[in-house]
PDB file of C-alpha atoms in Angstrom:
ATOM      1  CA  UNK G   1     -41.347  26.777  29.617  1.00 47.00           C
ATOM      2  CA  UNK G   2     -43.425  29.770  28.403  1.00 51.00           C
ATOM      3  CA  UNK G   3     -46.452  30.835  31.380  1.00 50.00           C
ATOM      4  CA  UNK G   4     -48.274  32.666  28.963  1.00 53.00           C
ATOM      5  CA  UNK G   5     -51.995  32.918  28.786  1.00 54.00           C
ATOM      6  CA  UNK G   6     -52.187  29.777  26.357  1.00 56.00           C
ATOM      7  CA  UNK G   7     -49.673  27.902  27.878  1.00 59.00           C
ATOM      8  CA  UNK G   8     -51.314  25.472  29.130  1.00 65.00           C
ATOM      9  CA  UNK G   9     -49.349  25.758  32.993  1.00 66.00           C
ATOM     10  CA  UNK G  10     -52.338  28.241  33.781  1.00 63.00           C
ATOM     11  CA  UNK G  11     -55.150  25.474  33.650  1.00 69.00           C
ATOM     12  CA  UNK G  12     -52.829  23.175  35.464  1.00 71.00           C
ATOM     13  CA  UNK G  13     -52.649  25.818  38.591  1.00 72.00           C
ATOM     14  CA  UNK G  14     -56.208  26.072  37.966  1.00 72.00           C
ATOM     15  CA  UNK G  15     -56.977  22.403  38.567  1.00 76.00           C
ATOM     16  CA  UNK G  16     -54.612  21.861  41.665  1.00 73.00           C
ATOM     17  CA  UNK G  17     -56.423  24.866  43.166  1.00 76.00           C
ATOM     18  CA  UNK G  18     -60.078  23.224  42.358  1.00 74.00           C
ATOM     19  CA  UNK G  19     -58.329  20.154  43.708  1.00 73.00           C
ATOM     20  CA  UNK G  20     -57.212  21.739  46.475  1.00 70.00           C
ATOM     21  CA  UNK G  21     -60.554  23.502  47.642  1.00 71.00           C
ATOM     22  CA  UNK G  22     -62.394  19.787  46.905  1.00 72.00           C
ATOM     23  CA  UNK G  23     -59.980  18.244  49.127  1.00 70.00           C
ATOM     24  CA  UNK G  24     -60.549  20.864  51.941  1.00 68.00           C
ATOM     25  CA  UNK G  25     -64.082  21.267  51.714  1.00 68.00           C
ATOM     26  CA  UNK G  26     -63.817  17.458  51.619  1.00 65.00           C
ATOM     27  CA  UNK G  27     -62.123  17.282  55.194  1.00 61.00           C
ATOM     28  CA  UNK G  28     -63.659  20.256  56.686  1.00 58.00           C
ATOM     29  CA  UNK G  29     -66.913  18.626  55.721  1.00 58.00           C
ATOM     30  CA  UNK G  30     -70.503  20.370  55.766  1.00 55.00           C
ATOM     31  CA  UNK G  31     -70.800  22.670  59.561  1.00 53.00           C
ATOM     32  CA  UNK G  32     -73.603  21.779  62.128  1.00 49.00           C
ATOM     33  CA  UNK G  33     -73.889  19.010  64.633  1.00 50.00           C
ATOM     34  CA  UNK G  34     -72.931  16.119  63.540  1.00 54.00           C
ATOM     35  CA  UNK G  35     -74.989  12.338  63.849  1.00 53.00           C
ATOM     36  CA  UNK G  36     -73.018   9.360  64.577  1.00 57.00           C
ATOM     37  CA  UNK G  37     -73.728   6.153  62.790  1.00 53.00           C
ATOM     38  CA  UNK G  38     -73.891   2.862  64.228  1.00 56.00           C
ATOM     39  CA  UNK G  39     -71.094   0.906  63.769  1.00 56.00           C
ATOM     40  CA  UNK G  40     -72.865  -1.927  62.815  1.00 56.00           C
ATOM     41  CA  UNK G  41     -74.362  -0.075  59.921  1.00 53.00           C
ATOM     42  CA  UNK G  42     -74.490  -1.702  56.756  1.00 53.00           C
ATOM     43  CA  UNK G  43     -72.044  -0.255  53.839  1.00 49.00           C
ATOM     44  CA  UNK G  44     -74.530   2.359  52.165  1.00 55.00           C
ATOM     45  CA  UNK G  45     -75.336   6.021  52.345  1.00 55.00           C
ATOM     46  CA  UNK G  46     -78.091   6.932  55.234  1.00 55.00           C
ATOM     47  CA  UNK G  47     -79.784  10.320  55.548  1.00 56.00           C
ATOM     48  CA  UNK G  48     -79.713  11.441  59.085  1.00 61.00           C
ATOM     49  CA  UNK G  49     -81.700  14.614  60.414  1.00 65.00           C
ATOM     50  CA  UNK G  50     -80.964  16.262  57.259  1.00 67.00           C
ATOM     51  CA  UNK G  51     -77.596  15.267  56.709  1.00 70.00           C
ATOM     52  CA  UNK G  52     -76.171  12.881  53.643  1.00 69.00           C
ATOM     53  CA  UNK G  53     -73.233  10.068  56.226  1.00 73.00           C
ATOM     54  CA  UNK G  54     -71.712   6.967  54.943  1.00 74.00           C
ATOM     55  CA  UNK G  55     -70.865   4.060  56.590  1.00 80.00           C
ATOM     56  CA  UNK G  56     -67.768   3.872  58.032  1.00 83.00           C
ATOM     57  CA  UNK G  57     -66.262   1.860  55.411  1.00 85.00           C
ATOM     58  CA  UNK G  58     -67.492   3.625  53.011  1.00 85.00           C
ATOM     59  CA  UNK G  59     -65.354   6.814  55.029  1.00 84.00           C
ATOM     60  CA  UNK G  60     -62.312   4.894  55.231  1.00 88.00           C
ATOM     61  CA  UNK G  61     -62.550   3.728  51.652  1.00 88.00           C
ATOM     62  CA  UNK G  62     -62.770   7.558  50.457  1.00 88.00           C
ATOM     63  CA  UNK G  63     -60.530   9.201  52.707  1.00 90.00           C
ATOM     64  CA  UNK G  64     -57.695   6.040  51.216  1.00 92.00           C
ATOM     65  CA  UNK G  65     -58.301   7.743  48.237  1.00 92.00           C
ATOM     66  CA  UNK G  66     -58.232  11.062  49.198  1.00 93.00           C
ATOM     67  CA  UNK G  67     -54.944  11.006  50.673  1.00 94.00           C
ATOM     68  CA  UNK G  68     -53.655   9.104  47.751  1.00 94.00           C
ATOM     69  CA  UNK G  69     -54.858  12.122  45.992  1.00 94.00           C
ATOM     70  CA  UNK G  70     -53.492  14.503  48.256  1.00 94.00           C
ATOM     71  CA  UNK G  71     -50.339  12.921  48.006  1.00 95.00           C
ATOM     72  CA  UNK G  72     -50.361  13.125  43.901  1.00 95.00           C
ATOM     73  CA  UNK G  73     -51.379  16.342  44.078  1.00 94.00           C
ATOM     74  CA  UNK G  74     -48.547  17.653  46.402  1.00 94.00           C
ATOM     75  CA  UNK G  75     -46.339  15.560  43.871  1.00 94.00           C
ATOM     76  CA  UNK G  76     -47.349  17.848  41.024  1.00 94.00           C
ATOM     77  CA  UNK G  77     -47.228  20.901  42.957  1.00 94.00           C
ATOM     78  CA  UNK G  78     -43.435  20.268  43.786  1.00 94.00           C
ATOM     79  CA  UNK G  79     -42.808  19.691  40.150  1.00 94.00           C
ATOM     80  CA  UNK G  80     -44.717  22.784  39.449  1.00 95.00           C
ATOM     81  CA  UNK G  81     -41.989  24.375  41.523  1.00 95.00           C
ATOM     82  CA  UNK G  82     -39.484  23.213  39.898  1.00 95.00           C
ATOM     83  CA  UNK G  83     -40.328  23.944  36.682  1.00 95.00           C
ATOM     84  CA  UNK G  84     -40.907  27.772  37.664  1.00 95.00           C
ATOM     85  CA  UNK G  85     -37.165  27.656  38.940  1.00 95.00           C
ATOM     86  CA  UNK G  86     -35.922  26.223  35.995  1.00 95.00           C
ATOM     87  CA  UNK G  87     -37.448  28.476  34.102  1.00 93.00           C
ATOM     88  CA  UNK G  88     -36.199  31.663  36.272  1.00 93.00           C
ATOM     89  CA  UNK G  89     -32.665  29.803  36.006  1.00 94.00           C
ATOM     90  CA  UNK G  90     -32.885  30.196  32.035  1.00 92.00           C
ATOM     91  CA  UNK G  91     -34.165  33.387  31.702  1.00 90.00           C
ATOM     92  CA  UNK G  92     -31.389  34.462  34.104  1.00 92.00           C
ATOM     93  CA  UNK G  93     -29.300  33.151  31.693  1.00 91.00           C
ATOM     94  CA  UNK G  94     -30.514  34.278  29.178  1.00 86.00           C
ATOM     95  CA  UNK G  95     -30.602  38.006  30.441  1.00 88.00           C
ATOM     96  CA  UNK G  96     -27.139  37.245  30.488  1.00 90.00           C
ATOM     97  CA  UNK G  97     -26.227  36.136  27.478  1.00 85.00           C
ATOM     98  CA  UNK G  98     -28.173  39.134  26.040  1.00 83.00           C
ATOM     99  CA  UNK G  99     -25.763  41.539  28.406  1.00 88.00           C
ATOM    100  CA  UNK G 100     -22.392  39.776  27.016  1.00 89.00           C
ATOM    101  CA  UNK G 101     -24.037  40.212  23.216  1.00 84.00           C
ATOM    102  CA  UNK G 102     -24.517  43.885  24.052  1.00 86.00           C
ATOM    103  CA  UNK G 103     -21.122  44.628  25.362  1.00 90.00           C
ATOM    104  CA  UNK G 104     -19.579  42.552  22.378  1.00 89.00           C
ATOM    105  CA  UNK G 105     -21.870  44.892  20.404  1.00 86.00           C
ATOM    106  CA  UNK G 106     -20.389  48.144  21.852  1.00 89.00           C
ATOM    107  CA  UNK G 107     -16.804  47.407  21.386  1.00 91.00           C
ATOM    108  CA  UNK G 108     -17.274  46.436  17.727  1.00 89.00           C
ATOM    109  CA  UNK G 109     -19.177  49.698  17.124  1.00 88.00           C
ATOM    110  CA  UNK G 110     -16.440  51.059  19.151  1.00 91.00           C
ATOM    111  CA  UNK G 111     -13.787  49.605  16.480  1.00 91.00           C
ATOM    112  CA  UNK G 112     -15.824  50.822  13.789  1.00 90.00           C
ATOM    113  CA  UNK G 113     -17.169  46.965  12.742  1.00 89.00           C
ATOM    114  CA  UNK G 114     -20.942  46.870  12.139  1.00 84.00           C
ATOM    115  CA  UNK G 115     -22.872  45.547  14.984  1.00 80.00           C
ATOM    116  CA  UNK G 116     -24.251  42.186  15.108  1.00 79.00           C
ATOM    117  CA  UNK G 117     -27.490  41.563  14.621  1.00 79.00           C
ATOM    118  CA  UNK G 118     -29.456  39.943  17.881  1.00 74.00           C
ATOM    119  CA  UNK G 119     -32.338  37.860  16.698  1.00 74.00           C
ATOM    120  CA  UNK G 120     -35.610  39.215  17.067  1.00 78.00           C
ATOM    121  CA  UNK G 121     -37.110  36.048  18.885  1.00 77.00           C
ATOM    122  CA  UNK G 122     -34.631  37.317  22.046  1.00 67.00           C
ATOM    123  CA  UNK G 123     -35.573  40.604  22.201  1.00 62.00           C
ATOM    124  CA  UNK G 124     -38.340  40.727  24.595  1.00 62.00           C
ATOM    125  CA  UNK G 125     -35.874  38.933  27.341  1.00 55.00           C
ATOM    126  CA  UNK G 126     -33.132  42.056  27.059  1.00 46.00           C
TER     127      UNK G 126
END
């Protein structure tokens, strides 16, 4: 898994942060006093002193789908995770590999054998 700038992983931790601040911002909600609405109120949006409220099944509606979001997007974090330690596992690896191709390197120089060659592609990892 590459985390370069085109990657693609970058726009990914983009959108779980923008989901992340909507989801706050969503429970925090808007500061001030707050208006209660009756509870016999029907199931549309009422303006009070300023302020945008729902009904409260309207609320409970939203916030079901916000924590089914929240729960998705804590899903995709974790596997976010674990593709950054997969990826610190194989390059790891593959710092090691590069090591035991040097040292295999040195002895044959060290026998007089030409070296062999390490593919270009790897190079950046050593």
């Amino acid at each position: 898994m590459e985390l370069g700038p085109d990657s693609g992983v970058w726009g990914a931790v983009v959108a779980l942060i923008g989901v992340f601040g909507a989801v706050y911002t969503g429970r925090r909600g808007p500061g001030g006093p707050k208006a209660e609405i009756p509870a016999n109120a029907p199931a549309e949006v009422v303006e009070i002193s300023g302020q945008l409220q729902v009904s409260p099944a309207i609320w409970q509606d939203m916030q079901g789908k916000i924590n089914q979001l929240e729960r998705k997007v804590d899903h995709l974090t974790d596997l976010m995770e674990q593709a950054v330690t997969r990826e610190n596992k194989l390059r790891e690896l593959l710092r090691a590999a590069m090591a035991v191709i040097r040292r295999a390197n040195r002895r044959l120089a060290a026998q007089g054998q030409p070296e062999e060659p390490v593919p270009a592609d790897l190079t950046p990892y050593g």
